[in-house]
PDB file of C-alpha atoms in Angstrom:
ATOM      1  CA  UNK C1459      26.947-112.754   7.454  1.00  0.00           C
ATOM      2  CA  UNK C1460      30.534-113.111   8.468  1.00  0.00           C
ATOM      3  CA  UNK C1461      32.231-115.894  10.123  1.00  0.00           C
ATOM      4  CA  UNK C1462      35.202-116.492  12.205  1.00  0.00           C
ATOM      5  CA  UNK C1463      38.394-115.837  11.271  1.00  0.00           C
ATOM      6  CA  UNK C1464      39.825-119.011  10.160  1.00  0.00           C
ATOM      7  CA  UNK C1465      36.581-120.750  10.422  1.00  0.00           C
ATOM      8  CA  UNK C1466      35.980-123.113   7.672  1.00  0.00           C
ATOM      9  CA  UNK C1467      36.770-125.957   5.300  1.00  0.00           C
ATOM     10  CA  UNK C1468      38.737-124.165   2.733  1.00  0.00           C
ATOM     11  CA  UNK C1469      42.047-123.250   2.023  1.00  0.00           C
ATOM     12  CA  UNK C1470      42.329-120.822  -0.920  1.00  0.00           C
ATOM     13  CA  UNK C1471      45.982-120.322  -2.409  1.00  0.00           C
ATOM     14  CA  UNK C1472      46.674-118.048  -5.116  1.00  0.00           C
ATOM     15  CA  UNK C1473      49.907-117.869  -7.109  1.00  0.00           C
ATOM     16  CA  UNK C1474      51.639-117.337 -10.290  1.00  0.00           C
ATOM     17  CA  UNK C1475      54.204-119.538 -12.136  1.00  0.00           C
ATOM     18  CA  UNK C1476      56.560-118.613 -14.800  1.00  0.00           C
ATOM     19  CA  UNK C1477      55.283-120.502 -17.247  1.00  0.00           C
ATOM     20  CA  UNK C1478      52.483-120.631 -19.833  1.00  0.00           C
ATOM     21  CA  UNK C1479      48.910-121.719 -18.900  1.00  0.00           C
ATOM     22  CA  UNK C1480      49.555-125.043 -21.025  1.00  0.00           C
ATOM     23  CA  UNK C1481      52.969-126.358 -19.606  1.00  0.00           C
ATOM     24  CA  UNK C1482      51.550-125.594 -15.953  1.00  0.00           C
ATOM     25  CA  UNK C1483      48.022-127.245 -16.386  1.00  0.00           C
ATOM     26  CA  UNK C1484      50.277-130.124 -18.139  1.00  0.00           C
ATOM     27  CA  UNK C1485      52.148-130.659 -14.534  1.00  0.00           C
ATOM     28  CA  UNK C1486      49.280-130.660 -12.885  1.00  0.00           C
ATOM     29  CA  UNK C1487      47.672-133.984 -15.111  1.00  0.00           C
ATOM     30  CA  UNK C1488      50.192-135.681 -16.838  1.00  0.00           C
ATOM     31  CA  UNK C1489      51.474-138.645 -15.206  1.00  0.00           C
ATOM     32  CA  UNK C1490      55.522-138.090 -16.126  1.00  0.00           C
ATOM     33  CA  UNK C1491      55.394-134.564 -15.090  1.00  0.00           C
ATOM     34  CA  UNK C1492      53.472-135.736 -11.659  1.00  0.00           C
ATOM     35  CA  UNK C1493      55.787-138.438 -11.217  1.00  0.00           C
ATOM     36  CA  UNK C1494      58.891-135.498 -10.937  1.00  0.00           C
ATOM     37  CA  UNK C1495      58.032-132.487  -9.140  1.00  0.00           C
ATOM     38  CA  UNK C1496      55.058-134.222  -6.912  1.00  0.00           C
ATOM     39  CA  UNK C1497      56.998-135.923  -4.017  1.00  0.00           C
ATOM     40  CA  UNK C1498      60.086-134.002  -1.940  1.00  0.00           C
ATOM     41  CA  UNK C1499      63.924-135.008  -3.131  1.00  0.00           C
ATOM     42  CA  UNK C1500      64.415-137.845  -0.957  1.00  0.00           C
ATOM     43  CA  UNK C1501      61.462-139.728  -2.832  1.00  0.00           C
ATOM     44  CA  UNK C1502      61.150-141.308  -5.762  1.00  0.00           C
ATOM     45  CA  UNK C1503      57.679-141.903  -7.817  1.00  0.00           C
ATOM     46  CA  UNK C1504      57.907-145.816  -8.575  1.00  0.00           C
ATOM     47  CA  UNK C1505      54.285-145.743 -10.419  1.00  0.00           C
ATOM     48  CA  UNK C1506      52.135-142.788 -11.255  1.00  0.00           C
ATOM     49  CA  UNK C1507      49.148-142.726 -13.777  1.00  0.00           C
ATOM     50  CA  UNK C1508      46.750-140.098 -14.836  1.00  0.00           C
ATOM     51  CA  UNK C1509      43.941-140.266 -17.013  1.00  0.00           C
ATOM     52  CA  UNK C1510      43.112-136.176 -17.716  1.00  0.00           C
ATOM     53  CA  UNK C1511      39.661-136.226 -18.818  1.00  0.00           C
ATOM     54  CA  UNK C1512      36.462-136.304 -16.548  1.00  0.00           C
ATOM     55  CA  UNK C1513      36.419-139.378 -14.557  1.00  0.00           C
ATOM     56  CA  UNK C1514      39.502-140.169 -14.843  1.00  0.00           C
ATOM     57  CA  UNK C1515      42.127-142.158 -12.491  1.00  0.00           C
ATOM     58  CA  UNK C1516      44.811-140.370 -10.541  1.00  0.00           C
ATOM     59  CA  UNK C1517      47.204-143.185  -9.237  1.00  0.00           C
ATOM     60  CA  UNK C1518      50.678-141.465  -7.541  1.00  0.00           C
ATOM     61  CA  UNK C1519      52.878-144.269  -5.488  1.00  0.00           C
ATOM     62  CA  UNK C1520      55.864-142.199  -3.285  1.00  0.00           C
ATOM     63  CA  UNK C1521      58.889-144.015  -1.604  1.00  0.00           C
ATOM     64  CA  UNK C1522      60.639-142.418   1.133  1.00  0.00           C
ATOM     65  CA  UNK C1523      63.193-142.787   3.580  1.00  0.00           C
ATOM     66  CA  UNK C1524      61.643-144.853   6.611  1.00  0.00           C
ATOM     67  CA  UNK C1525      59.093-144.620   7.979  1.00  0.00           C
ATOM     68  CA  UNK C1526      57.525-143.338   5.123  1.00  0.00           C
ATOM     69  CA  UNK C1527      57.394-146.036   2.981  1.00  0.00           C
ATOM     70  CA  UNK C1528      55.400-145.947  -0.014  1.00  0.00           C
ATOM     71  CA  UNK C1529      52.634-143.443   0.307  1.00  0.00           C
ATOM     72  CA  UNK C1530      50.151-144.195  -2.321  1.00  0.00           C
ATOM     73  CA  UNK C1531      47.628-141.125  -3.550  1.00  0.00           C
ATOM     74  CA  UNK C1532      44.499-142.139  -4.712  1.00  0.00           C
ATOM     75  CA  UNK C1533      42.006-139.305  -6.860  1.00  0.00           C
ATOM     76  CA  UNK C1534      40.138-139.011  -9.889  1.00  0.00           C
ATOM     77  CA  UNK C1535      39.152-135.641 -11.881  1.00  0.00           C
ATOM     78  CA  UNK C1536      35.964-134.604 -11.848  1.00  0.00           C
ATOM     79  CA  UNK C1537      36.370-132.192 -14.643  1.00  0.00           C
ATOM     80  CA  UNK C1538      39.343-131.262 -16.613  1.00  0.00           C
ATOM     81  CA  UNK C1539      38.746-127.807 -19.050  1.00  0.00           C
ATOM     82  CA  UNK C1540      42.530-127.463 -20.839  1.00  0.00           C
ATOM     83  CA  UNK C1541      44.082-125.260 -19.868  1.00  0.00           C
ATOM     84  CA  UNK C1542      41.601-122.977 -17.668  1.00  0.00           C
ATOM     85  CA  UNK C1543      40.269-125.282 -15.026  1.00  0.00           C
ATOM     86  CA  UNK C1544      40.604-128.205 -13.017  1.00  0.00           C
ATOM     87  CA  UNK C1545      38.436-130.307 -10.391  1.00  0.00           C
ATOM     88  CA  UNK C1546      39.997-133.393  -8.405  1.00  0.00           C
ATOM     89  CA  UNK C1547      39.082-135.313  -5.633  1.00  0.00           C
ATOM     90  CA  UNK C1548      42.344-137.048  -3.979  1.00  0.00           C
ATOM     91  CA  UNK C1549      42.636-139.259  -1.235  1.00  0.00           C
ATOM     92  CA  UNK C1550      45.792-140.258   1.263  1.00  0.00           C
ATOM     93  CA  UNK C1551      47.170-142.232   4.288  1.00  0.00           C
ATOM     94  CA  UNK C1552      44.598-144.911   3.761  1.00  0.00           C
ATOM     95  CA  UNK C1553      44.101-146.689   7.513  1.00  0.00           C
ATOM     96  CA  UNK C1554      44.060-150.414   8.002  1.00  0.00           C
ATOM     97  CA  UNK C1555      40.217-150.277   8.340  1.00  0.00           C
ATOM     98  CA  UNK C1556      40.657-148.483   4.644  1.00  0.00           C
ATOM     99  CA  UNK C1557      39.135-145.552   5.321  1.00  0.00           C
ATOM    100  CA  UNK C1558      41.145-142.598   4.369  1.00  0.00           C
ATOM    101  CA  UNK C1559      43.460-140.329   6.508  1.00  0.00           C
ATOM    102  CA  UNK C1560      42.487-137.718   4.058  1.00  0.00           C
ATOM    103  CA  UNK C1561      40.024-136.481   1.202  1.00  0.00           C
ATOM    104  CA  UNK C1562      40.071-133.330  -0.151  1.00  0.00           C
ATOM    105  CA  UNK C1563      38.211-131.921  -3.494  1.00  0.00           C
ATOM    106  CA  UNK C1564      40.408-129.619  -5.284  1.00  0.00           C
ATOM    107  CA  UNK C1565      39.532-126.856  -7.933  1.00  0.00           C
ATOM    108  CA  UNK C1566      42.251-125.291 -10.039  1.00  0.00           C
ATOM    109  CA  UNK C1567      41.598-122.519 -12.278  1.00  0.00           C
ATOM    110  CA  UNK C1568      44.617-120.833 -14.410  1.00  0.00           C
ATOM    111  CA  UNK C1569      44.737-117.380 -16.290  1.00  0.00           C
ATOM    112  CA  UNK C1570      47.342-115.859 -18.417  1.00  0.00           C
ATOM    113  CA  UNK C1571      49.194-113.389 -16.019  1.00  0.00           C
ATOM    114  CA  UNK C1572      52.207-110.915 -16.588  1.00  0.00           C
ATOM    115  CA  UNK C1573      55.244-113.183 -15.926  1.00  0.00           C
ATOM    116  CA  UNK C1574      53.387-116.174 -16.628  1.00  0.00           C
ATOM    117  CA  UNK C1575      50.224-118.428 -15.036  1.00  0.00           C
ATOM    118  CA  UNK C1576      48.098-116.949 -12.372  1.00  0.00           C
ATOM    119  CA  UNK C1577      46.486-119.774 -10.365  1.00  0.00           C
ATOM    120  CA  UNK C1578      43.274-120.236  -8.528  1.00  0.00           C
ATOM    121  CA  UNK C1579      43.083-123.099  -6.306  1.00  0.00           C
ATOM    122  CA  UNK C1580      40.410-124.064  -3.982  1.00  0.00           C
ATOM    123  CA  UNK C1581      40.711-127.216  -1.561  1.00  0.00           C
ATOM    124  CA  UNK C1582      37.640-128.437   0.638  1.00  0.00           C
ATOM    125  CA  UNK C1583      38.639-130.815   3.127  1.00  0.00           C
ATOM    126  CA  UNK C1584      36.022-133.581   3.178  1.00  0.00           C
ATOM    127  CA  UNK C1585      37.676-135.975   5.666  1.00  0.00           C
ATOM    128  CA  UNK C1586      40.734-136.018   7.675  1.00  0.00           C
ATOM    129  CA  UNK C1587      42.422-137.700  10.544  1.00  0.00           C
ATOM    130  CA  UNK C1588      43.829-136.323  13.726  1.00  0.00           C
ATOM    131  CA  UNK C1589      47.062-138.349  13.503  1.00  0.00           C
ATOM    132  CA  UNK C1590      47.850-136.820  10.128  1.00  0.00           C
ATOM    133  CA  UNK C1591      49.008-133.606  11.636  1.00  0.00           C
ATOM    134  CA  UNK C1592      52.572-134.095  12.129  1.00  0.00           C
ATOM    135  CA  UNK C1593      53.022-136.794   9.177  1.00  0.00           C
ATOM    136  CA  UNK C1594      52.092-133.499   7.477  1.00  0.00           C
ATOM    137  CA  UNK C1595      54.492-131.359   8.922  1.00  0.00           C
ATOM    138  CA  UNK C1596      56.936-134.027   7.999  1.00  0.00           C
ATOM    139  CA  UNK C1597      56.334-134.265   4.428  1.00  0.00           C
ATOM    140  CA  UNK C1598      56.208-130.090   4.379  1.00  0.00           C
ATOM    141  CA  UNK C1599      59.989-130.442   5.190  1.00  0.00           C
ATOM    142  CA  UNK C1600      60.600-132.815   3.109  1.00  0.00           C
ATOM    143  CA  UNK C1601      59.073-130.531   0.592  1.00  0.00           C
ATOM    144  CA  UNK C1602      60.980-127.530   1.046  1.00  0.00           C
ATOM    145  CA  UNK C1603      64.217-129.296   0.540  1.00  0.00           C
ATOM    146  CA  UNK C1604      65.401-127.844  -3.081  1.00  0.00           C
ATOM    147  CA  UNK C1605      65.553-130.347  -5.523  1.00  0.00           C
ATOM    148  CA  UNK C1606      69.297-131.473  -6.526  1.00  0.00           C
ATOM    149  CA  UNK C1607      67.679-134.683  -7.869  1.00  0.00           C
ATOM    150  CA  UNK C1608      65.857-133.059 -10.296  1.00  0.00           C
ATOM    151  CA  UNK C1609      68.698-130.572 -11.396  1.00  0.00           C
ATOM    152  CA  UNK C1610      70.673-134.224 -11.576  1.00  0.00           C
ATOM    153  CA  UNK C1611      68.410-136.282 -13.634  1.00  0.00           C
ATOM    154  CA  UNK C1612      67.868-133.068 -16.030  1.00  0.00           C
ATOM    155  CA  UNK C1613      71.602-132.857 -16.410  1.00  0.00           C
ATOM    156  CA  UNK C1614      71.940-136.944 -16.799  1.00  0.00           C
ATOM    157  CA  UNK C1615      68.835-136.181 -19.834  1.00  0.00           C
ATOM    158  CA  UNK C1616      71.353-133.840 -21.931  1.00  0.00           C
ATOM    159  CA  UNK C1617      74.539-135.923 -21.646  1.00  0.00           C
TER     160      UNK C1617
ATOM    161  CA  UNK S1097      34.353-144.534  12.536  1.00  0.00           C
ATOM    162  CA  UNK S1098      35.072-140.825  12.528  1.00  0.00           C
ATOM    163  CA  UNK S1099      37.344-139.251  14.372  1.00  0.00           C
ATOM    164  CA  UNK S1100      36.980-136.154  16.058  1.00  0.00           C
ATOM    165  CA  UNK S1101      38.739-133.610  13.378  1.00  0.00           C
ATOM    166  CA  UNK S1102      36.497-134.798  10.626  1.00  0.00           C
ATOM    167  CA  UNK S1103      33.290-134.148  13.148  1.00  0.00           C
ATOM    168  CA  UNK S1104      35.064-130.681  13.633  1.00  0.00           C
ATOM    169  CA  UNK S1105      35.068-130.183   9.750  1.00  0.00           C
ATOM    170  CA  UNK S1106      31.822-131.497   9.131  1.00  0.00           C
ATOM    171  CA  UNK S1107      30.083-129.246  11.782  1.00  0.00           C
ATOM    172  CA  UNK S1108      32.054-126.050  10.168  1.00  0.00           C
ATOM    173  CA  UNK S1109      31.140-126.850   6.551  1.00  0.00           C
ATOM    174  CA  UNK S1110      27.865-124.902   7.321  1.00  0.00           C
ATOM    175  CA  UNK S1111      28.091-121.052   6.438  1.00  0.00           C
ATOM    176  CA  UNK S1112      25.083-120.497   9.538  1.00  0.00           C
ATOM    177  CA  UNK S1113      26.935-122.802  12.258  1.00  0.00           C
ATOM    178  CA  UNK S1114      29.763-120.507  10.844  1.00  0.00           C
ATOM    179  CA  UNK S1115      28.442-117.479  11.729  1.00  0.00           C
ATOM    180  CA  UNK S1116      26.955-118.683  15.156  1.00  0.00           C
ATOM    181  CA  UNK S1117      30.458-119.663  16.228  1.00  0.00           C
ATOM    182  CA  UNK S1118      31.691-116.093  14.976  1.00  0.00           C
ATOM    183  CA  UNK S1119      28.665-114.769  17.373  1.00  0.00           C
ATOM    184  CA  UNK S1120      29.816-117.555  20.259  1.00  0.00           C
ATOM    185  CA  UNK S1121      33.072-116.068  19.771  1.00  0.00           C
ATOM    186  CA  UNK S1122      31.717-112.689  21.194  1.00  0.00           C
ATOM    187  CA  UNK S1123      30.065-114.533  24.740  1.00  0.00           C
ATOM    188  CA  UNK S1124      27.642-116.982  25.726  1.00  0.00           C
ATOM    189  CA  UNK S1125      24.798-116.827  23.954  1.00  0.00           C
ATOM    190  CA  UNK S1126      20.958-117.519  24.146  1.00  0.00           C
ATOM    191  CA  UNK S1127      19.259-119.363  21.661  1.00  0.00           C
ATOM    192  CA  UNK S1128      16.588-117.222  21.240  1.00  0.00           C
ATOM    193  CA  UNK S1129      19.455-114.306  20.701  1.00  0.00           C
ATOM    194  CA  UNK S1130      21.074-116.791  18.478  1.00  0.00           C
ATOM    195  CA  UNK S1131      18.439-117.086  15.991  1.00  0.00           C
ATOM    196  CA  UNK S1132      17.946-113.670  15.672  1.00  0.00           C
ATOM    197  CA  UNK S1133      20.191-112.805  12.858  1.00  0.00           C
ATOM    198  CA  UNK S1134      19.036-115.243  10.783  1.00  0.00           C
ATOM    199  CA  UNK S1135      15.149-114.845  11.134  1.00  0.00           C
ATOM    200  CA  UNK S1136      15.429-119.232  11.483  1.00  0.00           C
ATOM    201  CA  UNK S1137      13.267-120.742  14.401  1.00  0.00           C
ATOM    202  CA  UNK S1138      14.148-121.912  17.854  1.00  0.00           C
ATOM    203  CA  UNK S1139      14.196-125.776  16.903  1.00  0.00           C
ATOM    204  CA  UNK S1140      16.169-124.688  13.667  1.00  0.00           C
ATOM    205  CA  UNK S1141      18.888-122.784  15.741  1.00  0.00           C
ATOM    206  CA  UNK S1142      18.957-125.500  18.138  1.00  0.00           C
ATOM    207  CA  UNK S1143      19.665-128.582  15.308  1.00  0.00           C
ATOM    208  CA  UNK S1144      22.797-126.450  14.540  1.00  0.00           C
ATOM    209  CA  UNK S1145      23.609-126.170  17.778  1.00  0.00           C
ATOM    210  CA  UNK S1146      23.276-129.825  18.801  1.00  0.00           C
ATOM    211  CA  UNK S1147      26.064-130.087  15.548  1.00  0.00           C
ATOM    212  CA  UNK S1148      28.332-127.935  17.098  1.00  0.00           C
ATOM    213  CA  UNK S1149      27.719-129.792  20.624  1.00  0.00           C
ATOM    214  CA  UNK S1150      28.748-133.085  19.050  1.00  0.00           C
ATOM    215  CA  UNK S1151      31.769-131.532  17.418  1.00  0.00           C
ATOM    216  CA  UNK S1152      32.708-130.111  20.997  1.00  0.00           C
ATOM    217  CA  UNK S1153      33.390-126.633  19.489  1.00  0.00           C
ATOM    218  CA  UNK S1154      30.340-125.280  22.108  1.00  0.00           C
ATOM    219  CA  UNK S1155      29.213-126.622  25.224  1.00  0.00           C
ATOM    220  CA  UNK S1156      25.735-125.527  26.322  1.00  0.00           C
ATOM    221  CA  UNK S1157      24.495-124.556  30.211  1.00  0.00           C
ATOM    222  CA  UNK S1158      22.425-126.431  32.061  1.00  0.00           C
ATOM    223  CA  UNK S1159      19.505-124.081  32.691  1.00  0.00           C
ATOM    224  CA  UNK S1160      16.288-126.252  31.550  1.00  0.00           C
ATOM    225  CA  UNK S1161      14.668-123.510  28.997  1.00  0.00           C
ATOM    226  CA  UNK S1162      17.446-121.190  27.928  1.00  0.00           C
ATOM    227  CA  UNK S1163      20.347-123.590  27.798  1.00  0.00           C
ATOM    228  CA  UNK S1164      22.535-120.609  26.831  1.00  0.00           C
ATOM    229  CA  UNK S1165      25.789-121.773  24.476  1.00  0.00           C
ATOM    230  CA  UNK S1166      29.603-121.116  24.809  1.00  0.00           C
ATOM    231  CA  UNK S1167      32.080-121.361  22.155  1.00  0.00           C
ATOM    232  CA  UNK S1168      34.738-124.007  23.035  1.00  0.00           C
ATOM    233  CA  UNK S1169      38.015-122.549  21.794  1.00  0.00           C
ATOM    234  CA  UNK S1170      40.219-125.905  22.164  1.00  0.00           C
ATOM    235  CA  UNK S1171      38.423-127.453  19.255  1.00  0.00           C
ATOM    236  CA  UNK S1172      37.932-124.896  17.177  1.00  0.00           C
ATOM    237  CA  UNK S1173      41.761-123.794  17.562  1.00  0.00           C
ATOM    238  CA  UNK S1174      42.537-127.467  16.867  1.00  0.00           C
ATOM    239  CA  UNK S1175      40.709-126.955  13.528  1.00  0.00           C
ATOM    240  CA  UNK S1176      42.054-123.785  12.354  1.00  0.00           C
ATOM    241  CA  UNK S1177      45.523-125.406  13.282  1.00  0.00           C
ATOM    242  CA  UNK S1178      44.971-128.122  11.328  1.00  0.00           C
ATOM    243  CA  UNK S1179      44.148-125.863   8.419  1.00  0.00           C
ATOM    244  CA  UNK S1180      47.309-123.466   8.455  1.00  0.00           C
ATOM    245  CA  UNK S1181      49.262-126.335   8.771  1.00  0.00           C
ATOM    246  CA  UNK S1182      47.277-127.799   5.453  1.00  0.00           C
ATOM    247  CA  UNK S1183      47.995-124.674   3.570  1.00  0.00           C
ATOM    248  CA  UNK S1184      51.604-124.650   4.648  1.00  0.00           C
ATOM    249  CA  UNK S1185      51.934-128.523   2.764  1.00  0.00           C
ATOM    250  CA  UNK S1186      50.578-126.991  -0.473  1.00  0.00           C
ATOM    251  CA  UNK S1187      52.200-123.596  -0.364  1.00  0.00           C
ATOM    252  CA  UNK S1188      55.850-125.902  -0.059  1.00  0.00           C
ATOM    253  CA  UNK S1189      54.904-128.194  -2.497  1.00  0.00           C
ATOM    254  CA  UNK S1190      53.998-125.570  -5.282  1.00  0.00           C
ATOM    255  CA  UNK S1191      57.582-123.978  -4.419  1.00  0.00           C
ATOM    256  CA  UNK S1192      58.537-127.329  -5.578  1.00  0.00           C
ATOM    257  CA  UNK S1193      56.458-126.923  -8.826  1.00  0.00           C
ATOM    258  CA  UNK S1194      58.123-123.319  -9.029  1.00  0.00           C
ATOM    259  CA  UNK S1195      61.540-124.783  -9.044  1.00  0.00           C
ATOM    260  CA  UNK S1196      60.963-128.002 -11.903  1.00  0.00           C
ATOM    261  CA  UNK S1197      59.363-125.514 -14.001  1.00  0.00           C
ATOM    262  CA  UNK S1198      62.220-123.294 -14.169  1.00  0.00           C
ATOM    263  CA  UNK S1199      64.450-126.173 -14.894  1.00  0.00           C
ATOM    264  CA  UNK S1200      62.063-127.444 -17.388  1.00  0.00           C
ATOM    265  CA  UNK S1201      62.236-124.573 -19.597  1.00  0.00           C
ATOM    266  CA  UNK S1202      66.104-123.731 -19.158  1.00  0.00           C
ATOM    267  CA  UNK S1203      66.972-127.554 -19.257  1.00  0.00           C
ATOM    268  CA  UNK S1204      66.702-130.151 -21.945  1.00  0.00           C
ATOM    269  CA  UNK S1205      65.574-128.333 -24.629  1.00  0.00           C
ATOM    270  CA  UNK S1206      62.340-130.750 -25.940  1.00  0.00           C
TER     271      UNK S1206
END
């Protein structure tokens, strides 16, 4: 049975970073790690938690430029396997009826791989909303800016 | 309340309204031609299809006992959009994670 091209709910993305499996499953749960490579340059992270075990809290606050704001992202993990596998539910752009703009259930799995950490990851969309579209394509920009602030604060850490 | 998108993803979450969009895709289609592939009954087929309807990714004739079906490419497209452009966010923020790591294992040392 095949289906459409493009038909679904999820987005599949494989890559591989150059790092090991620990360090890179670490960025992905670890609040201070979150809280720097999370949100594009021209935001800062004023609060971030994470609590990496099975039920566990995912709290990331972002403050941008106007009109972002602060964009608060909302999740918990629904099972955390160090370092092989991750499952997370994380929600965005709450409404003023507080219903979410978005929910998506993510699954992470990571492998050793020549040059590093191969990388698994499987999103289902559960919910999103129609206006979120181009806030989207905003924050993708945002994204893709390279990240002097981080080379800064890194070179601020060895002074 | 839910909006329209979220009806759109909701009706494609199902692998068999998957596949009778992928047929739809082809030309309007009978319901009796519909269920076909999948060996499902007439009433089954036509609970999917009523899904779909809702989602406005088909639109259905008028025709009292064959009420043939039609794919609705608008809303589909809308979806698929939406999806590419949902891949594109995570594919640029993971070219973020590229660049910290590299920095975290040249930089302070820890």
């Amino acid at each position: 049975m095949t289906s459409a091209p493009g038909v679904g709910t999820e987005v599949t993305i494989e890559r591989t970073f150059a790092a090991p499996r620990e360090l890179v499953f670490d960025c992905m749960t670890q609040a201070e790690h979150l809280a720097r490579w999370w949100g594009p340059h021209s935001f800062d992270v004023p609060f971030s938690e994470s609590d990496a075990r099975a039920g566990g809290k995912i709290r990331i606050d972002m403050r941008g430029p106007e009109p972002y704001g602060i964009n608060e992202v909302h999740g918990e993990f629904l099972e955390i396997d160090r370092p092989a596998r991750l499952v997370m539910v994380l929600r965005a752009f709450r409404g003023e009826d507080g219903s979410w703009g978005i929910e998506h259930v993510t699954t992470m799995e990571f492998t050793d791989a020549p040059g590093g950490t191969a990388m698994h990851m499987t999103t289902v969309v559960k919910q999103v909303s129609e206006e979120l579209l181009p806030a989207l394509a905003g924050m993708r920009e945002g994204w893709s800016q390279s990240f002097e602030k981080l080379e800064t604060y890194l070179g601020e850490l060895g002074d | 309340m839910t909006d329209a998108l979220s009806t759109t993803f909701a009706a494609l979450a199902d692998p068999t309204r998957r596949a009778i969009l992928a047929r739809l895709a082809l030309g309007e289609t009978s319901v009796g031609e519909l269920a076909r592939p999948f060996a499902m009954s007439g009433p089954a087929v036509t609970k999917h299809l009523k899904v779909l309807e809702r989602a406005g990714l088909i639109s259905r004739g008028r025709a009292a006992q064959q009420r043939p079906a039609r794919l609705e490419a608008a809303a589909l497209k809308a979806a698929t959009d939406w999806l590419a452009e949902y891949r594109r966010f995570w594919d640029a923020k993971f070219d973020g994670l590229d660049d910290y790591l590299k920095e975290l294992q040249q930089g302070d040392g820890k």
